[in-house]
mmCIF file of C-alpha atoms in Angstrom:
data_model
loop_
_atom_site.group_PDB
_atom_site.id
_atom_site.type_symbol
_atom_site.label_atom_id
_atom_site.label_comp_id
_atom_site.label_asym_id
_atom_site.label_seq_id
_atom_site.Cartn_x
_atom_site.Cartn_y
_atom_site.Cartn_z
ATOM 1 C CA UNK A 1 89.777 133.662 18.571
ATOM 2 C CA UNK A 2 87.543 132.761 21.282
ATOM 3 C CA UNK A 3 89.366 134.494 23.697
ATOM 4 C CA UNK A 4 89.539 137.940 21.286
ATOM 5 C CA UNK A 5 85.980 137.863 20.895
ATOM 6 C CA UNK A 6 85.639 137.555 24.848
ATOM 7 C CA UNK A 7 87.787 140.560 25.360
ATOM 8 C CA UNK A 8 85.866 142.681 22.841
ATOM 9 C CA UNK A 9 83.022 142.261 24.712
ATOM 10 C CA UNK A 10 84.027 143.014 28.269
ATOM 11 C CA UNK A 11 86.383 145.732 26.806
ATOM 12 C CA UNK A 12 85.485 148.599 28.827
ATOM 13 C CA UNK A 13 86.703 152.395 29.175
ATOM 14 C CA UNK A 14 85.924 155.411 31.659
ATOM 15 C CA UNK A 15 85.885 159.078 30.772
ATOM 16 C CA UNK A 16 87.901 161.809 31.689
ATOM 17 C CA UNK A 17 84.925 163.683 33.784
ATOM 18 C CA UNK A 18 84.094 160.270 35.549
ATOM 19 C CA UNK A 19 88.241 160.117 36.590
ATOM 20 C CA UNK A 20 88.915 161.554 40.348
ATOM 21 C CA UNK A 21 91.686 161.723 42.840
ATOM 22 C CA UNK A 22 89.708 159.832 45.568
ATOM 23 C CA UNK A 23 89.414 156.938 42.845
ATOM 24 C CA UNK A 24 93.151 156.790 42.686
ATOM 25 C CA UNK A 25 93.381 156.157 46.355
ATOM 26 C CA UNK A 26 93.800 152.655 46.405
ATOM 27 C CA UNK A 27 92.746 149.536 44.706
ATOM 28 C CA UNK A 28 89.462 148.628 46.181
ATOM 29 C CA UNK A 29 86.692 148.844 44.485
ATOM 30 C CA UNK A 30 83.514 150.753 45.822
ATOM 31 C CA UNK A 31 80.317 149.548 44.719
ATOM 32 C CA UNK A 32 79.109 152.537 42.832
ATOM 33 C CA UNK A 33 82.853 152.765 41.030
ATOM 34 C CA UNK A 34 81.347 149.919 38.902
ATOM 35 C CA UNK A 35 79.260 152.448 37.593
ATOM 36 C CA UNK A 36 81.901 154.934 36.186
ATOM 37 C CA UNK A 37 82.360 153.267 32.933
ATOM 38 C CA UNK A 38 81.308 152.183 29.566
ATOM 39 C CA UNK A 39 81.250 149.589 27.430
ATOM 40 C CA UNK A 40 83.572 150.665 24.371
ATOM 41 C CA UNK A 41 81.769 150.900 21.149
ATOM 42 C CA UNK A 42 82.464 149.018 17.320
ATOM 43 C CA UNK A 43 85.512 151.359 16.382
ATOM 44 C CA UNK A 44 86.448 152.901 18.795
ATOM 45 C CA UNK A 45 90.143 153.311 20.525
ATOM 46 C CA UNK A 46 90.548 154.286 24.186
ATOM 47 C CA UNK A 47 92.851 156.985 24.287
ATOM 48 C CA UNK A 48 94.919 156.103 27.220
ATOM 49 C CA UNK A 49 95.637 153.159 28.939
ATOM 50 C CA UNK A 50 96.664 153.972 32.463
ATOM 51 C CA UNK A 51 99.617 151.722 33.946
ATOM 52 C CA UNK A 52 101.005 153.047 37.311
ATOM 53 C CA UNK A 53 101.757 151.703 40.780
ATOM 54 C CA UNK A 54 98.724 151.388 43.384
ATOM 55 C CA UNK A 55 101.335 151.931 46.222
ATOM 56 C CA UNK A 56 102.454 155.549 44.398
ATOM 57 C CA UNK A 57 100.908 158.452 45.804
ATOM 58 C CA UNK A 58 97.429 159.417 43.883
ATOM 59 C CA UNK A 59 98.017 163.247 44.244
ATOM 60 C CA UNK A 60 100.891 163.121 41.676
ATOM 61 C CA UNK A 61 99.187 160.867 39.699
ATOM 62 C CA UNK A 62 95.883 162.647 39.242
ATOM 63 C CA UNK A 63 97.803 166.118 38.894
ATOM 64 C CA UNK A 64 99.898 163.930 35.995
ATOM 65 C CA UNK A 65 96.289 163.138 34.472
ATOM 66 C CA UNK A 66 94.646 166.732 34.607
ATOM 67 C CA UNK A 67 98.026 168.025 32.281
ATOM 68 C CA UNK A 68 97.679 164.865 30.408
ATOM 69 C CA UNK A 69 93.822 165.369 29.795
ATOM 70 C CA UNK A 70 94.383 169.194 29.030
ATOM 71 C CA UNK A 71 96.778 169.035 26.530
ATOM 72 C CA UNK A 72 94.962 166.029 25.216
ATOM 73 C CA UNK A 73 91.751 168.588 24.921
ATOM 74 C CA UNK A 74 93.531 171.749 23.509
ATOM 75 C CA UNK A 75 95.235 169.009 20.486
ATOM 76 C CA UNK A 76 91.531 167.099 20.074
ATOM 77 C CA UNK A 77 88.877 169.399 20.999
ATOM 78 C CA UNK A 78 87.412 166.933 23.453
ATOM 79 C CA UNK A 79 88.577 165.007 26.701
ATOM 80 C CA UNK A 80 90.151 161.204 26.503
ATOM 81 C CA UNK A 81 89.308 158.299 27.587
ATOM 82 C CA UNK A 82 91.221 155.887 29.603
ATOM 83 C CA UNK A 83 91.417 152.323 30.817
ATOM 84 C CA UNK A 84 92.040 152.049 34.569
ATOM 85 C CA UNK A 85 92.359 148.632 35.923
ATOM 86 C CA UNK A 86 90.010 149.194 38.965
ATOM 87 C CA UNK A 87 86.953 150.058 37.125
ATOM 88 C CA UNK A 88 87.747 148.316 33.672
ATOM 89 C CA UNK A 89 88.036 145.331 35.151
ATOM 90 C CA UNK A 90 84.938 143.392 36.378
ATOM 91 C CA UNK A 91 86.165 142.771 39.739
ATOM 92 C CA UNK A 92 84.074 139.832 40.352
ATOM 93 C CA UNK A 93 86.263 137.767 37.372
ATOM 94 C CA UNK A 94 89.347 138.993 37.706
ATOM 95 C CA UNK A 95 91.004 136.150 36.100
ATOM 96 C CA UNK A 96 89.361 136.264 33.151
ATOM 97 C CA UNK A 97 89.795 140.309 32.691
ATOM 98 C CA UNK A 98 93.635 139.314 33.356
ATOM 99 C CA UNK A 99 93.658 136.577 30.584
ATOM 100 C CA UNK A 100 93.017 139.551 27.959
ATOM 101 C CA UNK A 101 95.176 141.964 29.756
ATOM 102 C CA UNK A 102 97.114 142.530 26.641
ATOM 103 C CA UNK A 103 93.993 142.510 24.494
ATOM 104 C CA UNK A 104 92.998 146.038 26.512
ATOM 105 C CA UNK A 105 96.270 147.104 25.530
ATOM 106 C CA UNK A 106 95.900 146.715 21.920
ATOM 107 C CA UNK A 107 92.755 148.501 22.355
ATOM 108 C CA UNK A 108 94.247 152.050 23.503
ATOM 109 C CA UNK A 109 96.177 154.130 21.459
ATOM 110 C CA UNK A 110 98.812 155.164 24.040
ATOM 111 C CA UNK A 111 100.206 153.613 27.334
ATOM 112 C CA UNK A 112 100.129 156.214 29.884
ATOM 113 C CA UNK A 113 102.863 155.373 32.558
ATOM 114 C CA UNK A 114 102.071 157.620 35.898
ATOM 115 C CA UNK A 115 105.866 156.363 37.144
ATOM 116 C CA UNK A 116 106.101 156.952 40.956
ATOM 117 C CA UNK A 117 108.599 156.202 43.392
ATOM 118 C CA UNK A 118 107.228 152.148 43.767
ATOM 119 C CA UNK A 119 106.295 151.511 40.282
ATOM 120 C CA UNK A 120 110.054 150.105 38.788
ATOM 121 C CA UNK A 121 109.837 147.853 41.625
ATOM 122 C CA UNK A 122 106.201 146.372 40.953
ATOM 123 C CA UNK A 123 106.179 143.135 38.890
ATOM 124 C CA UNK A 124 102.897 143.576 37.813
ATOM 125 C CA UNK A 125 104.172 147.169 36.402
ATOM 126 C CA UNK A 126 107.174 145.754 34.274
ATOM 127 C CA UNK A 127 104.522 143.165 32.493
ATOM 128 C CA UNK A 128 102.208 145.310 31.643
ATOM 129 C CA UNK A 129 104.969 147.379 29.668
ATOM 130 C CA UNK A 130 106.035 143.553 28.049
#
């Protein structure tokens, strides 16, 4: 319980219009990136959460996200939200965001997978899917 209640409160989600190519570069966090998102409130469901491959390339994986966030607005009427490991994550307790990994799952209504040539082959990948 302790644990749920932990997650609840770190549980974090970025908008669409804070999302960029040049964030899905690579892993590492730039300071500002910290900044892109926001705590999610009492109620709400992310929309998306993003699983994909940090090796794949982030071209096809943003160009994946703009369909994904278009056809998402023409059904809704407004843009998603998504949970991206990079910025959802405090980086500075990584552990403990990973301890409630599945926690963030629960908390989306859909698992985006952005499959690219590297991502059956990533361990970390295949768990978050299990």
């Amino acid at each position: 319980a302790e644990l749920l209640s932990e997650a609840k409160l770190r549980l974090r989600c970025i908008e669409w219009t804070r999302l960029s190519r040049e964030l899905l570069q690579d892993s590492v966090l730039e300071p500002e990136s910290k900044d892109l998102t926001r705590p999610v409130a009492e109620g709400e469901t992310i929309d998306f959460f993003i699983s994909h491959s940090w090796h794949d390339d982030a071209g096809a994986k943003y160009d994946e996200l703009v369909r994904t966030a278009e056809s998402f607005f023409r059904r809704r009427g407004r843009y998603p939200t998504f949970w991206l490991d990079k910025v959802c994550i405090d980086q500075n307790l990584i552990s403990e965001g990973l301890k409630v990994l599945p926690v963030n799952v629960m908390a989306c209504s859909q698992v985006l997978v952005l499959c690219g040539q590297t991502y059956a082959k990533r361990l970390w990948c295949a768990w978050e899917l299990f």
